[in-house]
XYZ file of C-alpha atoms in Angstrom:
750
model
C 71.564 -19.096 2.000
C 71.277 -15.350 2.560
C 68.301 -15.239 0.216
C 66.532 -17.902 2.288
C 67.219 -16.014 5.529
C 66.002 -12.812 3.928
C 62.813 -14.504 2.691
C 62.166 -16.112 6.097
C 62.684 -12.795 7.852
C 60.342 -11.013 5.442
C 57.693 -13.692 5.850
C 57.928 -13.512 9.635
C 57.603 -9.731 9.495
C 54.526 -9.966 7.262
C 52.911 -12.522 9.548
C 53.572 -10.297 12.546
C 52.014 -7.299 10.769
C 49.011 -9.431 9.705
C 48.422 -10.660 13.256
C 48.756 -7.185 14.678
C 46.403 -5.763 12.044
C 43.881 -8.531 12.690
C 44.044 -7.947 16.416
C 43.693 -4.193 16.041
C 40.804 -4.630 13.560
C 39.067 -7.055 15.888
C 39.497 -4.744 18.856
C 38.289 -1.803 16.806
C 35.213 -3.734 15.647
C 34.451 -4.920 19.199
C 34.915 -1.393 20.515
C 32.662 -0.029 17.735
C 29.907 -2.479 18.641
C 30.158 -1.726 22.345
C 30.360 2.039 21.948
C 27.594 2.371 19.430
C 25.097 -0.236 20.561
C 25.916 -0.701 24.260
C 25.696 -4.479 24.123
C 27.643 -6.072 26.917
C 27.930 -9.777 26.306
C 26.890 -12.810 24.313
C 23.231 -13.631 24.757
C 23.944 -17.148 26.022
C 25.792 -15.692 29.008
C 23.028 -13.305 30.021
C 19.903 -15.427 29.725
C 19.341 -19.134 30.228
C 17.850 -21.237 27.424
C 14.370 -19.848 28.073
C 13.719 -16.730 30.104
C 10.632 -14.617 30.744
C 11.726 -11.125 29.785
C 8.666 -8.956 30.340
C 5.005 -9.014 31.363
C 2.298 -6.574 30.327
C -1.305 -7.287 31.159
C -2.267 -10.617 29.669
C 0.999 -11.007 27.704
C 4.359 -12.510 28.632
C 7.496 -12.198 26.474
C 10.051 -15.029 26.440
C 13.536 -15.110 24.916
C 15.286 -18.326 23.826
C 19.035 -17.734 23.823
C 19.849 -20.998 22.074
C 18.461 -19.760 18.739
C 17.619 -16.106 19.596
C 13.903 -16.750 19.058
C 11.085 -15.125 21.023
C 7.669 -16.311 22.182
C 4.515 -14.605 23.411
C 2.157 -16.207 25.912
C -1.397 -14.850 25.792
C -2.754 -15.709 29.241
C -6.325 -14.924 28.145
C -6.548 -18.246 26.320
C -3.193 -19.921 27.004
C -2.044 -19.581 23.398
C 1.671 -19.360 22.588
C 2.940 -17.470 19.540
C 6.559 -18.059 18.505
C 8.863 -16.325 16.077
C 9.938 -19.747 14.764
C 8.289 -23.191 14.691
C 9.468 -25.453 17.509
C 10.256 -28.313 15.097
C 11.924 -26.173 12.422
C 15.073 -28.306 12.435
C 13.076 -31.440 11.604
C 10.866 -29.932 8.901
C 10.456 -32.649 6.213
C 10.068 -30.194 3.319
C 12.447 -27.298 4.020
C 15.931 -27.709 2.618
C 19.141 -25.661 2.671
C 18.603 -21.921 3.067
C 14.850 -22.371 3.628
C 15.488 -24.693 6.572
C 17.813 -22.085 8.067
C 15.354 -19.261 7.378
C 12.665 -21.264 9.187
C 14.837 -20.961 12.326
C 15.710 -17.267 11.825
C 14.355 -13.906 12.934
C 15.858 -11.900 10.061
C 16.615 -12.593 6.416
C 18.877 -9.937 4.929
C 19.579 -9.150 1.267
C 22.762 -7.234 0.509
C 25.197 -6.344 -2.264
C 28.622 -7.896 -1.831
C 31.933 -6.355 -2.871
C 31.343 -7.524 -6.439
C 27.920 -5.775 -6.598
C 26.106 -9.116 -6.616
C 22.967 -9.478 -4.543
C 23.265 -12.096 -1.813
C 21.031 -13.282 1.024
C 21.838 -14.382 4.571
C 19.660 -15.314 7.532
C 20.313 -14.534 11.190
C 20.817 -18.203 12.126
C 23.722 -18.779 9.746
C 25.162 -15.271 9.755
C 24.926 -14.444 13.463
C 23.539 -17.019 15.921
C 25.813 -19.858 14.785
C 28.757 -17.480 14.715
C 28.013 -16.672 18.385
C 27.935 -12.965 17.557
C 24.306 -12.433 18.538
C 24.405 -9.972 21.447
C 21.553 -8.939 23.737
C 20.731 -6.476 26.504
C 17.731 -5.731 28.695
C 15.711 -2.588 28.006
C 12.540 -1.179 29.487
C 9.732 -3.606 28.660
C 11.853 -6.158 26.819
C 15.181 -6.763 25.131
C 17.334 -5.390 22.340
C 19.179 -7.930 20.218
C 22.179 -7.105 18.033
C 22.427 -9.513 15.109
C 26.050 -9.102 14.078
C 26.723 -10.840 10.762
C 30.405 -11.694 10.978
C 31.226 -14.109 8.183
C 33.885 -13.174 5.617
C 31.504 -11.807 3.006
C 29.265 -10.062 5.571
C 30.358 -7.576 8.179
C 27.370 -5.625 9.423
C 25.173 -5.438 12.514
C 21.409 -4.924 12.820
C 19.816 -4.091 16.203
C 16.216 -5.185 16.806
C 14.190 -4.509 19.945
C 11.314 -6.650 21.249
C 9.156 -4.995 23.929
C 5.699 -5.330 25.430
C 3.799 -2.047 25.513
C 0.096 -1.290 25.826
C -0.602 -5.051 25.877
C 1.032 -5.511 22.476
C 4.351 -6.702 21.131
C 6.370 -3.964 19.429
C 9.266 -4.948 17.184
C 11.587 -2.166 15.988
C 14.508 -2.438 13.571
C 16.884 0.344 14.560
C 18.044 1.644 11.191
C 19.815 4.548 12.887
C 22.126 2.085 14.694
C 22.954 -0.235 11.789
C 26.704 -0.555 11.150
C 28.181 -1.662 7.828
C 31.825 -2.319 8.650
C 32.918 -4.026 5.433
C 32.122 -3.600 1.758
C 28.717 -5.314 1.899
C 25.751 -2.937 1.648
C 22.375 -3.920 3.097
C 19.390 -3.685 0.730
C 16.360 -5.358 2.359
C 15.405 -6.987 5.648
C 12.634 -9.557 6.195
C 11.496 -9.361 9.829
C 10.201 -12.412 11.739
C 9.328 -14.254 8.508
C 7.735 -17.213 10.331
C 6.107 -15.576 13.365
C 2.881 -17.468 14.124
C 3.320 -19.734 11.082
C 0.657 -22.427 10.648
C 1.427 -26.036 9.822
C 0.016 -27.478 6.634
C -3.408 -29.087 6.704
C -4.228 -27.725 10.170
C -7.118 -25.331 10.701
C -6.097 -21.752 10.126
C -5.992 -18.791 7.757
C -3.585 -16.054 6.735
C -5.012 -12.628 6.003
C -3.317 -10.287 3.505
C -4.724 -6.811 2.643
C -4.592 -7.301 -1.118
C -7.320 -5.159 -2.692
C -10.413 -5.423 -0.499
C -8.791 -8.305 1.408
C -7.662 -11.868 0.676
C -7.331 -15.146 2.589
C -4.887 -18.071 2.393
C -5.760 -21.204 4.360
C -3.162 -23.595 5.768
C -3.942 -26.342 3.281
C -1.082 -27.509 1.073
C -3.164 -27.732 -2.106
C -1.780 -24.614 -3.807
C 1.898 -25.443 -4.100
C 1.635 -24.679 -7.824
C 1.149 -20.982 -7.021
C 3.929 -18.431 -6.765
C 4.637 -16.917 -3.367
C 2.776 -13.688 -2.716
C 4.715 -10.445 -2.265
C 3.626 -6.860 -2.867
C 4.798 -3.457 -1.722
C 2.461 -1.657 0.664
C 0.737 1.182 -1.245
C 2.026 -0.159 -4.561
C 5.402 -0.348 -6.280
C 7.741 2.627 -6.519
C 7.534 4.249 -9.986
C 11.007 5.730 -9.444
C 12.538 2.281 -9.958
C 13.125 0.798 -13.386
C 11.379 -2.499 -12.600
C 8.116 -0.664 -11.908
C 5.304 -2.386 -13.795
C 3.512 0.123 -16.020
C 0.243 -1.808 -16.003
C -2.952 -1.678 -14.025
C -3.350 -5.419 -13.560
C -4.232 -6.574 -10.088
C -5.012 -4.677 -6.903
C -2.649 -2.905 -4.520
C -2.109 -3.287 -0.803
C -4.043 -0.356 0.647
C -3.687 -0.965 4.398
C -0.438 -1.742 6.301
C -1.768 -4.731 8.237
C -1.816 -8.531 8.031
C -2.836 -11.346 10.343
C -3.122 -15.014 11.267
C -6.157 -16.884 12.608
C -5.836 -20.283 14.291
C -8.014 -22.449 16.514
C -6.031 -21.223 19.545
C -6.620 -17.529 18.755
C -5.471 -14.847 16.351
C -3.130 -11.917 15.968
C -2.742 -9.041 13.562
C 0.355 -7.020 12.760
C 0.320 -3.355 11.833
C 3.269 -1.669 10.181
C 3.370 1.424 12.383
C 6.430 3.189 10.949
C 8.096 2.904 7.541
C 5.056 1.265 5.913
C 5.735 3.192 2.699
C 9.103 1.404 2.386
C 7.864 -2.088 3.137
C 6.167 -5.067 1.571
C 4.037 -7.986 2.733
C 4.979 -11.556 1.857
C 2.833 -14.665 2.229
C 3.878 -18.252 1.551
C 1.522 -21.181 1.181
C 2.207 -24.352 3.168
C 3.829 -27.336 1.489
C 5.852 -25.507 -1.137
C 9.106 -24.453 0.538
C 8.354 -25.502 4.111
C 5.561 -27.271 5.968
C 4.246 -23.918 7.143
C 2.009 -21.149 5.847
C 3.374 -17.770 6.890
C 2.912 -14.035 6.401
C 5.313 -11.232 7.348
C 6.569 -7.759 6.496
C 9.920 -6.808 4.995
C 11.597 -3.431 4.664
C 13.902 -1.620 2.283
C 16.992 -0.298 4.014
C 18.700 1.017 0.907
C 17.128 1.198 -2.546
C 19.033 -0.041 -5.546
C 18.408 -0.237 -9.252
C 20.168 -1.900 -12.128
C 20.716 -1.340 -15.810
C 21.362 -4.095 -18.299
C 24.433 -3.685 -20.479
C 24.682 -5.824 -23.601
C 28.309 -6.726 -24.033
C 30.071 -8.219 -27.032
C 29.000 -11.732 -28.048
C 25.508 -11.089 -26.587
C 26.555 -11.423 -22.960
C 24.076 -9.489 -20.838
C 25.285 -7.955 -17.601
C 23.354 -6.056 -14.956
C 25.169 -3.160 -13.330
C 23.800 -2.215 -9.897
C 23.400 1.367 -8.705
C 22.779 2.186 -5.054
C 20.808 5.075 -3.615
C 23.108 7.514 -1.863
C 21.328 7.365 1.501
C 19.584 4.589 3.448
C 15.936 4.942 4.467
C 15.913 7.311 7.472
C 12.876 5.842 9.308
C 13.125 2.994 11.826
C 10.609 0.281 10.875
C 8.228 -0.706 13.637
C 5.746 -3.586 13.759
C 2.980 -3.895 16.331
C 1.494 -7.330 17.070
C -1.956 -7.459 18.697
C -3.237 -10.781 20.045
C -6.939 -11.701 20.053
C -8.992 -14.424 21.657
C -12.590 -15.554 21.903
C -15.092 -14.022 19.471
C -12.502 -11.514 18.236
C -10.203 -14.284 16.966
C -11.529 -14.041 13.383
C -10.632 -11.954 10.360
C -13.715 -9.804 11.009
C -12.497 -9.426 14.595
C -9.116 -8.305 13.270
C -10.851 -5.712 11.071
C -12.953 -4.372 13.968
C -9.974 -4.066 16.326
C -7.789 -2.494 13.644
C -10.600 -0.040 12.909
C -10.716 0.925 16.593
C -6.949 1.517 16.454
C -7.363 3.832 13.470
C -10.143 5.832 15.086
C -8.054 6.328 18.204
C -4.862 7.191 16.334
C -6.378 9.584 13.790
C -9.010 11.121 16.047
C -11.585 10.675 13.265
C -15.230 11.142 14.178
C -17.249 7.995 13.583
C -20.410 8.458 11.533
C -23.573 6.991 13.004
C -25.605 6.903 9.789
C -24.940 5.708 6.263
C -25.126 8.094 3.317
C -26.878 6.118 0.578
C -25.766 7.882 -2.569
C -24.103 7.732 -5.947
C -20.721 8.957 -7.209
C -20.154 10.402 -10.676
C -16.687 11.092 -12.047
C -16.942 13.684 -14.808
C -14.283 14.867 -17.240
C -14.857 18.514 -18.094
C -12.317 19.273 -20.802
C -9.333 17.958 -22.722
C -6.549 19.656 -24.619
C -5.938 18.639 -28.192
C -3.888 19.982 -31.048
C -5.614 22.048 -33.703
C -4.415 23.964 -36.723
C -4.532 27.754 -36.501
C -3.177 29.803 -39.429
C -1.052 26.845 -40.399
C 0.342 26.367 -36.888
C -0.496 23.514 -34.530
C -1.741 24.897 -31.202
C -3.233 23.415 -28.025
C -6.881 24.210 -27.446
C -9.384 22.984 -24.847
C -12.206 20.866 -26.171
C -15.229 20.649 -23.810
C -16.156 17.108 -22.818
C -18.724 17.755 -20.066
C -19.966 21.314 -19.696
C -21.828 22.641 -16.667
C -24.954 22.528 -18.795
C -24.309 18.838 -19.494
C -23.812 18.209 -15.774
C -27.099 19.871 -14.836
C -28.971 17.873 -17.444
C -27.326 14.673 -16.227
C -28.232 15.351 -12.591
C -31.773 16.435 -13.442
C -32.418 13.197 -15.361
C -31.277 11.132 -12.398
C -33.105 13.129 -9.750
C -36.392 12.994 -11.623
C -36.170 9.245 -11.060
C -35.431 9.620 -7.329
C -31.650 9.219 -7.518
C -30.405 11.656 -4.881
C -27.310 12.333 -2.726
C -25.015 12.446 -5.749
C -21.335 13.305 -5.310
C -19.802 14.784 -8.476
C -16.039 14.722 -9.008
C -15.051 17.527 -11.404
C -11.870 16.540 -13.242
C -9.977 18.792 -15.660
C -12.376 21.681 -15.126
C -9.776 24.419 -14.594
C -8.260 26.581 -17.297
C -6.093 24.626 -19.740
C -7.913 21.455 -18.553
C -5.360 18.620 -18.593
C -2.736 20.737 -20.338
C 0.908 21.489 -19.717
C 0.730 23.444 -16.465
C -0.016 22.671 -12.841
C -3.342 24.065 -11.531
C -2.641 27.378 -9.831
C -6.096 28.909 -9.448
C -9.709 28.068 -8.683
C -11.169 28.545 -12.119
C -13.339 26.956 -14.781
C -12.337 26.890 -18.397
C -14.567 29.147 -20.476
C -15.381 26.271 -22.848
C -16.927 24.394 -19.899
C -18.718 27.254 -18.149
C -17.990 29.902 -15.527
C -17.711 30.112 -11.765
C -20.986 32.040 -11.555
C -22.716 29.261 -13.521
C -21.220 26.718 -11.131
C -22.428 28.600 -8.040
C -25.964 28.615 -9.453
C -25.762 24.898 -10.210
C -24.422 24.175 -6.732
C -27.211 26.194 -5.097
C -29.917 24.367 -7.017
C -28.386 21.000 -6.121
C -27.961 21.644 -2.402
C -31.608 20.735 -1.758
C -30.919 17.317 -3.278
C -27.962 16.661 -0.937
C -25.527 16.696 -3.854
C -21.868 17.577 -3.341
C -19.152 18.737 -5.735
C -15.383 18.243 -5.563
C -12.800 20.004 -7.732
C -10.070 17.595 -8.788
C -6.491 18.921 -8.706
C -3.388 16.958 -9.673
C -0.120 17.790 -7.892
C 1.506 14.404 -8.390
C 1.873 14.346 -12.161
C 3.946 17.185 -13.591
C 3.029 18.082 -17.186
C 5.863 18.504 -19.627
C 6.425 22.242 -19.976
C 7.405 23.996 -23.172
C 10.334 25.644 -21.464
C 11.314 22.664 -19.342
C 10.961 24.501 -16.033
C 9.196 21.686 -14.256
C 11.286 19.037 -15.925
C 14.588 20.421 -14.717
C 13.589 21.926 -11.398
C 10.738 19.941 -9.923
C 10.722 16.452 -11.426
C 11.594 13.403 -9.319
C 14.936 11.730 -10.049
C 15.705 8.030 -10.332
C 18.703 6.246 -8.805
C 20.467 6.986 -12.104
C 19.827 10.755 -11.630
C 17.460 10.821 -14.599
C 13.900 12.205 -14.610
C 11.268 9.624 -13.745
C 8.894 9.596 -16.707
C 5.223 8.737 -16.389
C 3.420 7.428 -19.435
C -0.338 7.435 -19.833
C -2.009 4.068 -19.444
C -3.442 2.399 -22.540
C -6.188 -0.054 -21.538
C -6.278 -1.707 -24.949
C -2.805 -3.171 -24.366
C -2.919 -3.073 -20.539
C 0.398 -1.224 -20.463
C 1.900 2.230 -20.681
C 1.474 4.199 -23.893
C 4.987 5.301 -24.814
C 3.608 7.445 -27.648
C 1.472 9.574 -25.319
C 2.518 13.020 -24.032
C 5.065 12.684 -21.259
C 4.641 13.784 -17.672
C 6.791 13.575 -14.570
C 6.304 13.126 -10.826
C 6.423 16.269 -8.710
C 9.138 16.533 -6.082
C 7.504 15.956 -2.657
C 9.007 19.123 -1.188
C 7.051 21.227 -3.715
C 3.592 19.705 -3.216
C 2.622 21.929 -0.298
C 3.650 25.165 -2.023
C 1.670 24.254 -5.157
C -1.515 23.438 -3.218
C -1.121 26.643 -1.207
C -2.061 28.576 -4.341
C -5.502 26.949 -4.256
C -5.865 27.458 -0.509
C -5.358 31.197 -0.931
C -8.414 31.215 -3.216
C -10.620 28.899 -1.159
C -13.456 31.437 -1.218
C -13.851 30.838 -4.950
C -14.714 27.166 -4.326
C -18.119 28.028 -2.903
C -19.349 24.995 -0.970
C -17.338 22.599 -3.110
C -14.629 20.337 -1.755
C -11.264 19.342 -3.186
C -9.987 15.977 -4.371
C -6.208 15.749 -4.770
C -5.799 13.227 -7.560
C -3.453 10.231 -7.200
C -2.345 11.132 -3.657
C -4.276 8.142 -2.390
C -2.924 5.722 -4.955
C 0.767 6.290 -5.731
C 3.802 6.831 -3.488
C 7.287 7.370 -4.897
C 10.880 8.123 -3.933
C 13.012 11.020 -5.095
C 16.693 10.138 -5.450
C 17.732 13.710 -6.105
C 21.252 14.076 -4.680
C 20.536 17.523 -3.203
C 16.944 17.023 -2.021
C 16.428 13.278 -1.501
C 13.053 12.011 -0.290
C 11.950 8.498 0.489
C 8.387 7.229 0.156
C 7.640 8.148 3.768
C 8.478 11.776 2.942
C 6.102 11.680 -0.026
C 3.246 10.261 2.050
C 3.891 12.906 4.702
C 3.720 15.625 2.021
C 0.299 14.259 1.020
C -0.864 14.183 4.642
C 0.255 17.754 5.257
C -1.597 18.912 2.126
C -4.815 17.292 3.370
C -4.374 18.745 6.848
C -3.888 22.199 5.307
C -7.129 21.772 3.360
C -9.028 20.689 6.481
C -7.599 23.603 8.456
C -8.830 25.945 5.709
C -12.332 24.493 6.122
C -12.378 22.680 2.774
C -14.117 19.279 2.507
C -11.387 16.859 1.335
C -11.826 13.750 -0.804
C -9.283 11.140 -1.873
C -8.969 9.531 -5.288
C -7.378 6.264 -4.161
C -7.730 4.206 -1.019
C -4.240 4.147 0.562
C -4.476 4.019 4.334
C -2.387 7.080 5.221
C -5.291 9.345 4.164
C -7.853 7.644 6.431
C -9.223 10.123 8.934
C -8.342 13.015 6.615
C -10.860 12.369 3.832
C -14.612 12.628 4.176
C -14.956 10.718 0.917
C -12.775 8.074 -0.766
C -13.360 6.943 -4.338
C -11.947 4.003 -6.267
C -12.052 1.681 -3.266
C -11.306 -1.933 -4.287
C -14.185 -4.413 -4.059
C -12.137 -7.472 -5.110
C -8.634 -8.817 -4.544
C -5.996 -9.566 -7.171
C -7.213 -13.189 -7.161
C -3.669 -14.506 -6.784
C -3.401 -18.263 -7.275
C -2.347 -18.693 -3.644
C -5.561 -17.111 -2.324
C -8.297 -19.370 -1.014
C -10.903 -16.619 -0.662
C -11.729 -12.928 -0.357
C -13.144 -10.763 2.417
C -14.279 -7.106 2.284
C -11.780 -6.219 5.007
C -11.226 -2.678 3.734
C -14.953 -1.904 3.826
C -15.322 -3.252 7.388
C -12.420 -1.081 8.535
C -13.498 2.137 6.805
C -17.237 1.868 7.520
C -18.239 5.013 9.373
C -14.829 6.686 8.952
C -15.523 7.975 5.423
C -18.039 7.696 2.592
C -16.544 5.280 0.091
C -17.315 4.455 -3.529
C -16.095 1.750 -5.870
C -14.099 1.909 -9.033
C -16.368 2.966 -11.946
C -18.878 0.205 -12.675
C -18.878 1.049 -16.378
C -15.164 0.203 -16.482
C -15.192 -2.812 -14.150
C -14.030 -6.216 -15.375
C -17.401 -7.601 -14.274
C -19.903 -4.899 -13.330
C -22.331 -7.494 -11.888
C -19.821 -8.613 -9.239
C -18.803 -5.024 -8.553
C -22.439 -4.025 -8.009
C -23.157 -6.968 -5.701
C -20.105 -6.234 -3.549
C -21.220 -2.586 -3.325
C -24.694 -3.711 -2.296
C -23.393 -6.077 0.378
C -20.828 -3.725 1.935
C -22.382 -0.262 1.560
C -19.772 0.905 -0.937
C -21.407 3.574 -3.122
C -21.721 2.897 -6.826
C -19.454 4.972 -9.037
C -19.699 5.827 -12.741
C -17.260 7.739 -14.922
C -19.362 9.798 -17.350
C -18.948 12.388 -20.085
C -21.443 14.881 -21.516
C -20.389 14.192 -25.111
C -19.678 10.937 -26.989
C -16.314 9.450 -26.045
C -15.247 9.388 -29.676
C -14.278 13.031 -29.089
C -11.473 11.792 -26.836
C -9.718 9.748 -29.485
C -6.126 10.808 -30.135
C -5.976 12.694 -26.814
C -4.287 11.676 -23.574
C -7.750 10.867 -22.183
C -8.480 8.177 -24.739
C -8.671 5.644 -21.887
C -12.175 7.093 -21.270
C -14.029 5.157 -23.937
C -17.284 3.941 -22.388
C -18.798 6.848 -20.494
C -21.321 8.817 -22.567
C -23.969 9.543 -19.947
C -27.077 8.951 -22.089
C -25.928 5.352 -22.638
C -25.949 4.662 -18.894
C -28.945 6.517 -17.447
C -31.378 3.582 -17.445
C -28.899 1.165 -15.878
C -27.825 3.649 -13.194
C -31.442 4.268 -12.197
C -32.288 0.546 -12.093
C -29.261 -0.332 -9.987
C -29.735 2.604 -7.639
C -33.307 1.519 -6.902
C -32.044 -1.907 -5.804
C -29.122 -0.443 -3.904
C -31.266 2.079 -2.040
C -33.885 -0.520 -1.112
C -31.251 -2.778 0.482
C -29.044 -0.173 2.151
C -31.993 1.686 3.687
C -32.596 -1.420 5.799
C -29.032 -1.468 7.121
C -29.327 2.169 8.289
C -25.647 2.520 9.164
C -25.574 -0.559 11.401
C -22.079 -1.946 12.064
C -20.812 -5.089 10.339
C -20.433 -7.920 12.870
C -19.789 -10.953 10.687
C -18.908 -12.320 7.264
C -19.467 -15.780 5.823
C -18.431 -17.299 2.510
C -19.293 -20.622 0.934
C -18.339 -21.114 -2.678
C -19.890 -18.331 -4.737
C -22.142 -17.223 -1.865
C -21.053 -14.411 0.440
C -23.012 -13.120 3.441
C -22.498 -9.883 5.360
C -24.061 -9.796 8.822
C -25.055 -6.486 10.422
C -25.562 -5.513 14.036
C -29.304 -4.884 13.559
C -29.816 -8.475 12.387
C -29.879 -7.848 8.625
C -28.024 -10.481 6.576
C -27.193 -9.683 2.949
C -26.217 -12.693 0.826
C -24.951 -12.342 -2.752
C -24.484 -14.989 -5.418
C -21.361 -14.356 -7.521
C -21.898 -17.285 -9.906
C -23.824 -17.640 -13.149
C -26.005 -20.424 -11.720
C -28.819 -20.347 -9.171
C -27.954 -21.303 -5.578
C -29.821 -22.199 -2.400
C -29.043 -21.015 1.130
C -31.087 -22.024 4.181
C -33.793 -23.333 1.877
C -34.056 -20.053 -0.051
C -33.157 -19.694 -3.702
C -30.791 -16.983 -4.890
C -30.699 -16.357 -8.615
C -27.455 -16.194 -10.580
C -25.788 -12.843 -9.795
C -28.671 -12.137 -7.438
C -29.003 -11.387 -3.765
C -31.119 -12.111 -0.710
C -31.779 -9.925 2.325
C -32.829 -11.715 5.517
C -34.530 -9.459 7.999
C -35.799 -7.200 5.259
C -37.461 -9.785 2.997
C -35.904 -8.356 -0.148
C -34.818 -10.641 -2.970
C -33.629 -10.270 -6.553
């Protein structure tokens, strides 16, 4: 009997403690939310079911407290754009989590207490729990999505405001609270804003490569959903694909075009830590949609093979979350601007205003040559294996190459000089303006440059401060190499085109810590007088962005992009013409020339077409050239796209046969001996010059596509139509040969 009384008393005491602890915890959590986010009440008590929150010019912002959705009314044309479809609950295709996501404003991925990745949407995790809090702010509202189920205990504030006649959506990373053991990884923002119903008239635009389109038809449900990181994947993560298949996202923008109007969304802040997703209609829901998502905290995993062949993935988290608040800016268009070309023109105007770049009024009809000056290879000396520079393209070779082209009226040639400094592509970072003695001398270069100035030719020295060569003494490896989440050096392998993958047998290199980029480039800036009239191209800064998970000096991808930007600004301030090898958008307005601009998309199965969006945006901001035609998958298509858009032709050439590059880390250059390409370059340049001289820098005002025929329409009335098929076609009663073109307004045909 005493035992029973003792047990009952103990149980009662434990229950009392549990209740008190729960009450205290609840009060503490409520106090934490109120103190840190200043939210006063449940949204349903502040706003009625539908309330106009803000007005700015032609836009009105509405908030729907029942499901926490928002809507935008564009009074210019009466169109309404909603964060979620009005009939999401009755969608005949969406099931389970997808049906809930269709009604949500956020979809959050997180690691639970057991280090397993989970996903929750704001409808299930917050709105239905009645823990979605809201307050009024200047120009709009701020909503706190508090995820309060057992396995989730975190809050994410998001603000929706109208400013400058646009909708700005900000995820306030600096106010996120993780109260339990769950750790947030990724956040999809407004995944179904402006979604289009299947089989209605409309198009999604995604900036894959030159630009790609997805219509609202439900005839591509066989295709995987589209998702790519803006500016490419992060090489600091173990799942990074060491291949060069497909094109990257070069511009942080996407859009939707419908009969009622159009909008485009720019990732203003945190673009380097985001991705763009697009889903075709009819596969998971009845809607086609495009949106941006953001990394909050990076993670990586390693696979452990346990006994009895049981494979387990162990997750590792980055020490710090991303420090930049993501911001999206939605711009709404109507009338003639409500097209993908209209999106490109308006986005271009935004870039010009933001960067302060001077718009060019004329088009530079020219040619780009990428030349490889020297390569290091191992040779035997007195029985010892030593590194020695082997010349690949000497200054004498370059002059002969240019003279041959200019004798046939090929002028305005831009020459990119790669691996021309001492030690060529050896095991040290470039620290001086120099030319390896096997290639020539600075005095020889000045003479060459002077002779070429009359022909409007330009030269750019290529310097690489992204890839850190492996040093004999390990200085760079241990002091300046980027670290992975596992605190190991991030290794970069050379690319082997024969297997379309990384060459693990090639000499190793590493990625340079972002904080050291500026100091390294400063060594060149101090010797700018030795460049003569030549410019500088900082290799790979326009094509790869990475994180550094160093515990003492961490840097996210935004920090890396900022280090690139500061390097370019320093070059401009020093009066050096700057060029970019790679087309990533953060260098727009800082580069007078951009090479390796994409002229195609990745041709994802979900795409219904392509559009030269990148070229429309960049026209007049910088001189652009394509990827090398002599290395293109189909040089005929590459040439035709260059012809149509004004993208300069580009060739990667060497002054000696490429067999000399076998068994070196430049063996990927296998088809560039200049004498093999002279006749083709001259023939194509003649066609290119004849067409582009009629455009005369006129702005692009329209684009049309029908099957294999594509037409670019210019402001001065010139229409350039290309045929990308291997059969003849007819347009407006005129025949266009297979892989040929037609110019209306100039009466040119091939």
